[in-house]
mmCIF file of C-alpha atoms and ligand atoms in Angstrom:
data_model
loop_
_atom_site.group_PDB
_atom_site.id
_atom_site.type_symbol
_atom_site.label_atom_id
_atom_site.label_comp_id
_atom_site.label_asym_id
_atom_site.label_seq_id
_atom_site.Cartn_x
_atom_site.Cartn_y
_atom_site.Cartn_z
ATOM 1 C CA UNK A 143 -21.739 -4.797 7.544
ATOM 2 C CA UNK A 144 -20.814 -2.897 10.852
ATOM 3 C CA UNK A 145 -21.528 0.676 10.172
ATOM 4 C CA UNK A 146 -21.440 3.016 12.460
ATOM 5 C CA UNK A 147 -22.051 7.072 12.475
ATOM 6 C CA UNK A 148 -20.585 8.397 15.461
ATOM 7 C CA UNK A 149 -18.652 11.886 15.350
ATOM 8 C CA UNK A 150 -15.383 11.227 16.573
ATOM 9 C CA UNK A 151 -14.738 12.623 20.027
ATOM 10 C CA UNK A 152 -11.192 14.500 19.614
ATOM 11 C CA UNK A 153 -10.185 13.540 23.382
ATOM 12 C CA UNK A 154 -10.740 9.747 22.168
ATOM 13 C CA UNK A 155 -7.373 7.955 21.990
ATOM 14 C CA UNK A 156 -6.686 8.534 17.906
ATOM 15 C CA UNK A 157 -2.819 7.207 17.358
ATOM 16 C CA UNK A 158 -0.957 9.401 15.206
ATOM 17 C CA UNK A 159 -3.428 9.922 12.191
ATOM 18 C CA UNK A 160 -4.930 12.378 14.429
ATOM 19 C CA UNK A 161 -8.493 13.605 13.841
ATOM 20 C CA UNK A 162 -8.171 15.026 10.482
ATOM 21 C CA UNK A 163 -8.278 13.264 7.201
ATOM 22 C CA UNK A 164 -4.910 12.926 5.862
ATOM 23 C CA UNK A 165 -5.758 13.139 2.215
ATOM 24 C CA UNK A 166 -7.923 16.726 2.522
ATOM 25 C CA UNK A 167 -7.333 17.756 6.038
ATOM 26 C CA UNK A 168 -11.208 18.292 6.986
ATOM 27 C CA UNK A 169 -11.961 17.029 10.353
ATOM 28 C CA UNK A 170 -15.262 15.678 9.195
ATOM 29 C CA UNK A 171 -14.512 12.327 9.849
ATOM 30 C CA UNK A 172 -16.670 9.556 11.128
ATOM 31 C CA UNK A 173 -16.206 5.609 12.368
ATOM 32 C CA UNK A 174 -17.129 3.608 9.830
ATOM 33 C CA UNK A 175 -15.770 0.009 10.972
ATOM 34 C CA UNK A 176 -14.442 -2.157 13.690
ATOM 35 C CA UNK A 177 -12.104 -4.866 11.867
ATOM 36 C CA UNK A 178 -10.118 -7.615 13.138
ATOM 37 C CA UNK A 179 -6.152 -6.158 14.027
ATOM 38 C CA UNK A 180 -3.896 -9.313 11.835
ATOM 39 C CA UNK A 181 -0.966 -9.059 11.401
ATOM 40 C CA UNK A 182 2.063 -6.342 11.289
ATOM 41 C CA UNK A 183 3.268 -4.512 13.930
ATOM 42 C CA UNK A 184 0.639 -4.949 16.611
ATOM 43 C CA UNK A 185 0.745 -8.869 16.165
ATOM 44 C CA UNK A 186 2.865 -9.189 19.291
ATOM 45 C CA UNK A 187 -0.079 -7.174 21.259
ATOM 46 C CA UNK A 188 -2.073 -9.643 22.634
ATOM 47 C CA UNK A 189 -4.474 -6.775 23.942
ATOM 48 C CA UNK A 190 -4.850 -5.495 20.426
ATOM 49 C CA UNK A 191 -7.705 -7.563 18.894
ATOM 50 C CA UNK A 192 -9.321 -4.835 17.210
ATOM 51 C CA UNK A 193 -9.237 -1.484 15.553
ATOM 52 C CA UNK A 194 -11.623 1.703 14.318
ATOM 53 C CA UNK A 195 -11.378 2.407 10.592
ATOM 54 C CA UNK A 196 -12.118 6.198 10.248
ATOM 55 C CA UNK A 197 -14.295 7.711 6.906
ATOM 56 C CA UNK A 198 -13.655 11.222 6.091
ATOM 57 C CA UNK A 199 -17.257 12.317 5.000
ATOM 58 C CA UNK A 200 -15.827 14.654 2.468
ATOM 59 C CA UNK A 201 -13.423 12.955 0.421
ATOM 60 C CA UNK A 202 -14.387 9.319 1.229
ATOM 61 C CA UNK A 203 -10.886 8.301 2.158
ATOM 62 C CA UNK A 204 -10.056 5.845 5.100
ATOM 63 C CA UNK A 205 -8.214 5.934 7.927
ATOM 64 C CA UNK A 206 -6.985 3.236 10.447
ATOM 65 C CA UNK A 207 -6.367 4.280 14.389
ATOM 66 C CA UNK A 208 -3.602 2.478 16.850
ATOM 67 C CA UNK A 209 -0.608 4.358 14.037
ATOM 68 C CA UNK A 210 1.971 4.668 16.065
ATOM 69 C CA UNK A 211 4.991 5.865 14.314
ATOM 70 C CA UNK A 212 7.559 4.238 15.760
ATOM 71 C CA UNK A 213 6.458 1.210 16.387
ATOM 72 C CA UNK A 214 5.600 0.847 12.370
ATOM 73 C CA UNK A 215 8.824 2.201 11.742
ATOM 74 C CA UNK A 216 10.654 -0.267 13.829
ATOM 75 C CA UNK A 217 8.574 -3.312 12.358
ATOM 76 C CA UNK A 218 9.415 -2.609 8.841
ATOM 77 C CA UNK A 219 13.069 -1.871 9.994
ATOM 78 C CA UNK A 220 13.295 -5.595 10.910
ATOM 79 C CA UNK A 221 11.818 -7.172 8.109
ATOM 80 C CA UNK A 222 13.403 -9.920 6.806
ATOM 81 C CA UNK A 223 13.864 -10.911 2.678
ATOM 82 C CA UNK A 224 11.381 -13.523 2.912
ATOM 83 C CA UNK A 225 8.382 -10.890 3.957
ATOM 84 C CA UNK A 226 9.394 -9.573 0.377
ATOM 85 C CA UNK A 227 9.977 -13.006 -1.399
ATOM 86 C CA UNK A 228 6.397 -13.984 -0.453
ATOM 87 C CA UNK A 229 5.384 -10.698 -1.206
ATOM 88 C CA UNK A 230 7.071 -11.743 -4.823
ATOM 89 C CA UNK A 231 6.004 -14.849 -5.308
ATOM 90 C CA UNK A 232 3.672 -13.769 -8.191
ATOM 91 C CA UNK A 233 5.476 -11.260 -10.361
ATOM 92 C CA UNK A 234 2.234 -10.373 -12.521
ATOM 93 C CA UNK A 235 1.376 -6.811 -10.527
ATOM 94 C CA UNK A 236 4.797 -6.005 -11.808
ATOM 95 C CA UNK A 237 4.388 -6.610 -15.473
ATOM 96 C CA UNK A 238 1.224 -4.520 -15.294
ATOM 97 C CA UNK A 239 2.872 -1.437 -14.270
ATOM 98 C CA UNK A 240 5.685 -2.262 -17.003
ATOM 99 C CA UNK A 241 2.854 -2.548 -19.237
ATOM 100 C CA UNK A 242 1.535 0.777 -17.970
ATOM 101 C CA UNK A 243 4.721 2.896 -18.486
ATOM 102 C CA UNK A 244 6.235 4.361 -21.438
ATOM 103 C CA UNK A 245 9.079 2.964 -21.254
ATOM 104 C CA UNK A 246 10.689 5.178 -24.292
ATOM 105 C CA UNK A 247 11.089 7.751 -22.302
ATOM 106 C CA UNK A 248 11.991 6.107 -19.012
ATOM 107 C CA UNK A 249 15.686 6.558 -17.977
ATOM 108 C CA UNK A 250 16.001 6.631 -14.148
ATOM 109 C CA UNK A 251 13.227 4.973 -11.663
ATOM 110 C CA UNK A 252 12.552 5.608 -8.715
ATOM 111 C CA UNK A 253 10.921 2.606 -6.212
ATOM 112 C CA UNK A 254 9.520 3.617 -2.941
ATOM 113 C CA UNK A 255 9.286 0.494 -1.075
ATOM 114 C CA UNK A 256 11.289 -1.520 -3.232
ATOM 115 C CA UNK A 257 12.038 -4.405 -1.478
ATOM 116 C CA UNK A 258 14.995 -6.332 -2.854
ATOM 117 C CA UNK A 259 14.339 -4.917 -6.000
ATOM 118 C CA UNK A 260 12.643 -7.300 -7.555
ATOM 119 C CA UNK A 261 10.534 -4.481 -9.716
ATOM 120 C CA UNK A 262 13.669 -2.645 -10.149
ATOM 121 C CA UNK A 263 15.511 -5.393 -11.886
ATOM 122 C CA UNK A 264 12.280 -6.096 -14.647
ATOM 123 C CA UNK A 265 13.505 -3.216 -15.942
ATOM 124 C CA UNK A 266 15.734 -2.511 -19.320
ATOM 125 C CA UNK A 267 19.425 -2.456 -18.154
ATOM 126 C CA UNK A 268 20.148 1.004 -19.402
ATOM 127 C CA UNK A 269 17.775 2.281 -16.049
ATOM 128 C CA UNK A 270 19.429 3.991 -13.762
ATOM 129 C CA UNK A 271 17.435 2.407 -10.339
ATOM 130 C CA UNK A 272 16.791 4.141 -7.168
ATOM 131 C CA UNK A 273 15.208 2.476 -4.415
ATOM 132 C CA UNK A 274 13.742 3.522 -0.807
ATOM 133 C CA UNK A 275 13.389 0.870 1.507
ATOM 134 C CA UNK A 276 12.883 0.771 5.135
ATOM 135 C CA UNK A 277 13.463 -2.915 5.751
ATOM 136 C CA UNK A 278 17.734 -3.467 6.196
ATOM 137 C CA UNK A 279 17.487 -7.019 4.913
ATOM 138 C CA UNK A 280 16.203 -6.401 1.714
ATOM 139 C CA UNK A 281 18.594 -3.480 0.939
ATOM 140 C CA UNK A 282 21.442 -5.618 0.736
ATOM 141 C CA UNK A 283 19.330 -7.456 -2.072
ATOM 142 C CA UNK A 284 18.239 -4.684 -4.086
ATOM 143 C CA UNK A 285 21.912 -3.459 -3.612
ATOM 144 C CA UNK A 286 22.846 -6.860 -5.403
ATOM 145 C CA UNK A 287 20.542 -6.413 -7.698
ATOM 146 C CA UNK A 288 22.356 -2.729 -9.029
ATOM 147 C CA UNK A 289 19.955 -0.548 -7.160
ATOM 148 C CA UNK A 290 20.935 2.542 -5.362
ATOM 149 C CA UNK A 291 19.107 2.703 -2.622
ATOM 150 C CA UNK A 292 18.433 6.315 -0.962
ATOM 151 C CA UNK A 293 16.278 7.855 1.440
ATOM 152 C CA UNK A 294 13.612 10.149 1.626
ATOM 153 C CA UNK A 295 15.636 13.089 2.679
ATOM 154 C CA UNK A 296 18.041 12.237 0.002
ATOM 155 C CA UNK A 297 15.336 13.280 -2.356
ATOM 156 C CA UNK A 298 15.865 17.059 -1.685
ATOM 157 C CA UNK A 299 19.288 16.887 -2.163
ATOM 158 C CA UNK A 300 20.649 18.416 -5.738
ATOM 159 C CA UNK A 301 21.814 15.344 -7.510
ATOM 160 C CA UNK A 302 18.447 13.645 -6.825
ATOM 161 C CA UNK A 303 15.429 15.775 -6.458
ATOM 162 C CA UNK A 304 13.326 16.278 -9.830
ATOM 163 C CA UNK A 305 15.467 14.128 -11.744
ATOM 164 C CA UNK A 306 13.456 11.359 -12.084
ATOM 165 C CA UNK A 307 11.056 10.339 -14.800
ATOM 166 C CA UNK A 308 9.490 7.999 -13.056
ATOM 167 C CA UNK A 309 8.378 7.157 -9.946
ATOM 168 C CA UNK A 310 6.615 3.912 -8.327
ATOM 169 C CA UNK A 311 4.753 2.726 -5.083
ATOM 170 C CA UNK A 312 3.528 -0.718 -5.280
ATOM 171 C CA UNK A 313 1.199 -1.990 -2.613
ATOM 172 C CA UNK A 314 3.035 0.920 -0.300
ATOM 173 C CA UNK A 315 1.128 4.201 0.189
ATOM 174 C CA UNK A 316 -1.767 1.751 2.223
ATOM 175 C CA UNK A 317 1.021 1.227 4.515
ATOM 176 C CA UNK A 318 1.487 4.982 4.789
ATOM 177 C CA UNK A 319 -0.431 7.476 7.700
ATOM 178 C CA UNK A 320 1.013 10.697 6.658
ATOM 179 C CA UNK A 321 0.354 11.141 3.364
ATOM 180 C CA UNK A 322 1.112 14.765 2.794
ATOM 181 C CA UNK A 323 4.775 13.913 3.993
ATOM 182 C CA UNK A 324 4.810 11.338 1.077
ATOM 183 C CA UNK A 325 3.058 13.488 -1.455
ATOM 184 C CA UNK A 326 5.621 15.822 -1.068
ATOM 185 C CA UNK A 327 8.701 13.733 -1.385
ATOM 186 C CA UNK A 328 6.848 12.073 -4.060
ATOM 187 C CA UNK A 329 6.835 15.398 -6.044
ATOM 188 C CA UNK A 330 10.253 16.625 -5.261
ATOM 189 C CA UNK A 331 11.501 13.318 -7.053
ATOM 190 C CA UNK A 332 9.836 13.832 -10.131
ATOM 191 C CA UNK A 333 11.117 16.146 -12.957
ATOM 192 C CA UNK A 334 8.287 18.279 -14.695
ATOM 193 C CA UNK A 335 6.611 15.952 -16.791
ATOM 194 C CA UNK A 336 7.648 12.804 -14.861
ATOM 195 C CA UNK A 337 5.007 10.130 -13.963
ATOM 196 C CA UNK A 338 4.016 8.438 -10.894
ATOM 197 C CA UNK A 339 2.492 5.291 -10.853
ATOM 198 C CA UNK A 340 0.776 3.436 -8.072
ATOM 199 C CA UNK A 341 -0.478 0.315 -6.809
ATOM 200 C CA UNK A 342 -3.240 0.151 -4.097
ATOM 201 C CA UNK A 343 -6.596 -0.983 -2.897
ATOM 202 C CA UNK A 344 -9.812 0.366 -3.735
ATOM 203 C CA UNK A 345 -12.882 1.363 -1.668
ATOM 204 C CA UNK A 346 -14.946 1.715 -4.011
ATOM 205 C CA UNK A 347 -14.379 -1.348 -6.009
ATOM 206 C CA UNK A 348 -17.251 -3.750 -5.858
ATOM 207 C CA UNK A 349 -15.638 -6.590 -3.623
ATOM 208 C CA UNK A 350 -14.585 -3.768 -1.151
ATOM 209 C CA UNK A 351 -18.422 -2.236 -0.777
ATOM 210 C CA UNK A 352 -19.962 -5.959 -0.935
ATOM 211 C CA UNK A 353 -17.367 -7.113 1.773
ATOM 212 C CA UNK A 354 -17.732 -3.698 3.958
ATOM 213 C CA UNK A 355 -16.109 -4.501 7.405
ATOM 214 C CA UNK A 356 -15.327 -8.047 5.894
ATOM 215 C CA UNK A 357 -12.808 -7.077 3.106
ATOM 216 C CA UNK A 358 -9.248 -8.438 4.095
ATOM 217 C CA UNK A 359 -7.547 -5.916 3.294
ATOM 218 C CA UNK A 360 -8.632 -3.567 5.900
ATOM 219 C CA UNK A 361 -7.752 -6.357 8.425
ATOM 220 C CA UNK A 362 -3.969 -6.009 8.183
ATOM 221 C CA UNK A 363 -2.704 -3.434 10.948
ATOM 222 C CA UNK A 364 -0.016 -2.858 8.122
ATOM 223 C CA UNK A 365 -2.438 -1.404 5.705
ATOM 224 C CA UNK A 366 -3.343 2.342 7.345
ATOM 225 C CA UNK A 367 -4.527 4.566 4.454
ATOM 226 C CA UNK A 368 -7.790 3.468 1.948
ATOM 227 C CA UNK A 369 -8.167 5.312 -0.881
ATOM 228 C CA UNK A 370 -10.904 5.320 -3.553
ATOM 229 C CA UNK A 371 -10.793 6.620 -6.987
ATOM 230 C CA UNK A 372 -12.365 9.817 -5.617
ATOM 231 C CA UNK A 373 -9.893 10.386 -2.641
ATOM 232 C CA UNK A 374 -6.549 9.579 -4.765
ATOM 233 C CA UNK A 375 -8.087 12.355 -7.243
ATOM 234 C CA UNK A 376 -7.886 15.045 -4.189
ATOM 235 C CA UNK A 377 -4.219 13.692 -2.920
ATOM 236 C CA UNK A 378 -3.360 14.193 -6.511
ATOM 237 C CA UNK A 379 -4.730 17.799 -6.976
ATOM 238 C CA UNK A 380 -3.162 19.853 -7.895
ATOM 239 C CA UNK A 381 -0.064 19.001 -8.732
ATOM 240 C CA UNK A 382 -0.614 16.189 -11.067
ATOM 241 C CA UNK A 383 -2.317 15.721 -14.428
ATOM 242 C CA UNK A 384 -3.582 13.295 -16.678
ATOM 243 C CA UNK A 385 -4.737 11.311 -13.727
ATOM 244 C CA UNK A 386 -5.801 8.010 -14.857
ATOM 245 C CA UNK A 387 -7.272 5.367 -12.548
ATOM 246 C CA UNK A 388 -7.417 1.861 -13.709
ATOM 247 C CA UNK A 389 -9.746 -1.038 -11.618
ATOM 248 C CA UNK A 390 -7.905 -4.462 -11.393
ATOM 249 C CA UNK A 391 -6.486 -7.224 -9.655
ATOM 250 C CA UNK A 392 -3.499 -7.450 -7.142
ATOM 251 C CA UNK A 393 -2.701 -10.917 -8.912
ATOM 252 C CA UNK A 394 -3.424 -11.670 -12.623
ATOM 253 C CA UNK A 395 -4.498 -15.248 -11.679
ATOM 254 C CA UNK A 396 -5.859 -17.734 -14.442
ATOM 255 C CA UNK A 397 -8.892 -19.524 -13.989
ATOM 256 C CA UNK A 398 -7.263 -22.473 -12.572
ATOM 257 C CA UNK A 399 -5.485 -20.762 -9.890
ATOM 258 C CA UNK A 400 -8.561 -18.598 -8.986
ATOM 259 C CA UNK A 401 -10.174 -21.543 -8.683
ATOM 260 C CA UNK A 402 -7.711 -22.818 -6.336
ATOM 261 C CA UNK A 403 -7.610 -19.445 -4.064
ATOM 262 C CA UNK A 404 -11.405 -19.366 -3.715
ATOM 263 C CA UNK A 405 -11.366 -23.564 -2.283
ATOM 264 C CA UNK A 406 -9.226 -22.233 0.148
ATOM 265 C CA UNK A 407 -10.708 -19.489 1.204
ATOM 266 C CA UNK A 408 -14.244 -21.663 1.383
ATOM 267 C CA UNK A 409 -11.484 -23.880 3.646
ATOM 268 C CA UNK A 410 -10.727 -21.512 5.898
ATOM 269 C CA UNK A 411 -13.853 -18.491 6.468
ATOM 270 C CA UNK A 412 -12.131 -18.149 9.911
ATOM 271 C CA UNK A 413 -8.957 -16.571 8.593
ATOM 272 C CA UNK A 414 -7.802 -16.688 12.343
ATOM 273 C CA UNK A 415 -6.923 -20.389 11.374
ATOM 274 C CA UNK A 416 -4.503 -19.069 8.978
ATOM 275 C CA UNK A 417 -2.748 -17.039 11.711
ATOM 276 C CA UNK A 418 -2.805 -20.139 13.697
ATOM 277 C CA UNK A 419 -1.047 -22.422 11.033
ATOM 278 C CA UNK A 420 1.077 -20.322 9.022
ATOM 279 C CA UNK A 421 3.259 -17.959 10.473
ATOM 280 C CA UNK A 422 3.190 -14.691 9.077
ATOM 281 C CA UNK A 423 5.821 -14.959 6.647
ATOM 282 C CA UNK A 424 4.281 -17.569 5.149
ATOM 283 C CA UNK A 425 0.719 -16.707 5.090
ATOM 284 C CA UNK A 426 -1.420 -17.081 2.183
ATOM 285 C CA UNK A 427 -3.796 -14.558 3.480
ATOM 286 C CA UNK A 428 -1.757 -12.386 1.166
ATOM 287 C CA UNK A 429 -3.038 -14.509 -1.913
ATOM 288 C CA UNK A 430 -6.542 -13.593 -0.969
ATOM 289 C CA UNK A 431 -7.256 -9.964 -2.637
ATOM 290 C CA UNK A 432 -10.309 -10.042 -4.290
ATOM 291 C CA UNK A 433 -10.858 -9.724 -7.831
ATOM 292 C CA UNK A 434 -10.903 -6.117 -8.873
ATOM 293 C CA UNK A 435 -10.211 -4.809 -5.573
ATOM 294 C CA UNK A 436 -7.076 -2.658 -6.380
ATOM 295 C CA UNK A 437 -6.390 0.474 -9.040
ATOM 296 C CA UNK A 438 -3.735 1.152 -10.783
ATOM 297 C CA UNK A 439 -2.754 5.054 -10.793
ATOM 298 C CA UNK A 440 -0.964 6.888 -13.369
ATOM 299 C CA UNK A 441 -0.176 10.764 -13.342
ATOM 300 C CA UNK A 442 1.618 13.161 -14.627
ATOM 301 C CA UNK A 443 3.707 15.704 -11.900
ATOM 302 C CA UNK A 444 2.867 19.159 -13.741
HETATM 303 ZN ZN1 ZN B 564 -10.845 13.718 3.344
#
């Protein structure tokens, strides 16, 4: 594991998370790994081979440098459907948050990061579906698929903002820097008593502490924000209740295809190979979360 316990110098070149922690704003934050940069908007950056993941030594949570915000927003502007398709290809994190909602009292969803809707349209038919989406492409789909799809300043507006009774982010609020921004359009969605439920990776899951500087999922430059169960409590306090944080798997794979995912990655340690073979659309690096390595987050918005 590369560890290292240097105080960050504030003059050093920080992107846009800046030098305090996002989740509780204390500037206590030290560099905890250097990690391959795969993937995402710096792919194109031949000079950007590596990057500093930050730990904020009072709530735990992780940080990624190199966040520029434009350059993030433009590369998830130009996605194209089959970034979400792959994304799709195993439907199973879905039925666990259906599994994970009451969905008696569920009338109108909202998705951030909804892709083409594919979560969206799992749901009964009587839902009223609202999605957020940066990528254009998949709009048109989720459009197709009957979901409104709004933006985040749309959320303030009357018609919209605490109306909702529920609202989901699966596999998005990694991808996010400013989290404070999101917290707070995350709220104004949600009617009192509405839920939020969320899909991420965990820190301090067992693959993630074994793995250290070697877990995958701090190797995509998408993936900016790492929470553990301890720094999702503090981005939830104190506006949300009944906090409940569940351990599990990205994918519910059988035994037979877990057995199939760990041959390949025996195959292929180097997963620069992958990047070499497969282009990024296509990559099965995004098959390769490790058991247990995500939680599933459910609260209540008092
Ligand atoms: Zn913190």
């Amino acid at each position: 594991m590369m560890q290292f316990a240097c105080l960050i110098d504030a003059s050093a070149k920080y992107g846009n998370v800046g030098s305090r922690c996002h989740v509780c704003g204390t500037s206590q934050l030290r560099q905890q790994f250097l990690v391959p940069l795969l993937d995402g908007p710096h792919r194109p950056n031949k000079r950007a081979q590596d990057r500093k993941i930050y730990r904020c030594d009072l709530c735990g949570h992780l940080s990624a440098d190199l966040y520029d915000l434009s350059q993030y927003a433009n590369y998830y502007e130009s996605l194209s459907t089959d970034y979400h398709y792959c994304h799709d290809f195993d439907r199973s994190r879905y039925q666990q948050i259906l599994d994970n909602i009451p969905k008696q009292s569920v009338r109108r969803v909202l998705d951030i990061g909804c892709g083409t809707g594919t979560f969206l349209a799992m749901l009964p038919p009587d839902v009223e579906r609202f999605g957020i989406e940066p990528a254009r492409a998949a709009t048109s789909s989720a459009r197709a698929r009957g979901v409104e799809v709004v933006e985040y300043v749309d959320l303030m507006k009357p018609e919209l903002r605490n109306t909702f009774d529920l609202v989901t982010a699966i596999d998005v609020i990694e991808h996010i820097a400013d989290l404070q921004h999101f917290r707070q359009h995350v709220i104004a969605a949600l009617r009192p008593g509405g839920m939020v439920v969320l899909l991420t990776g965990n820190t301090a899951s067992r693959s993630a502490r074994l793995l250290g500087s070697h877990w995958s999922y701090l190797h995509y430059a998408e993936h900016v924000s790492f929470f553990s169960p301890q720094s999702m409590r503090v981005w939830l306090h104190p506006t949300f209740s009944n906090i409940e944080l569940t351990s599990t798997n990205h994918h519910q794979l059988n035994s037979k295809e877990a057995l199939t995912l760990l041959r390949i990655w025996l195959l292929f340690p180097g997963k620069w190979i992958f990047r070499k073979l497969f282009p990024v659309r296509l990559n099965m690096y995004t098959a390769l979360s490790l058991p247990g390595d995500h939680m599933l987050v459910r609260a209540i918005c008092n």
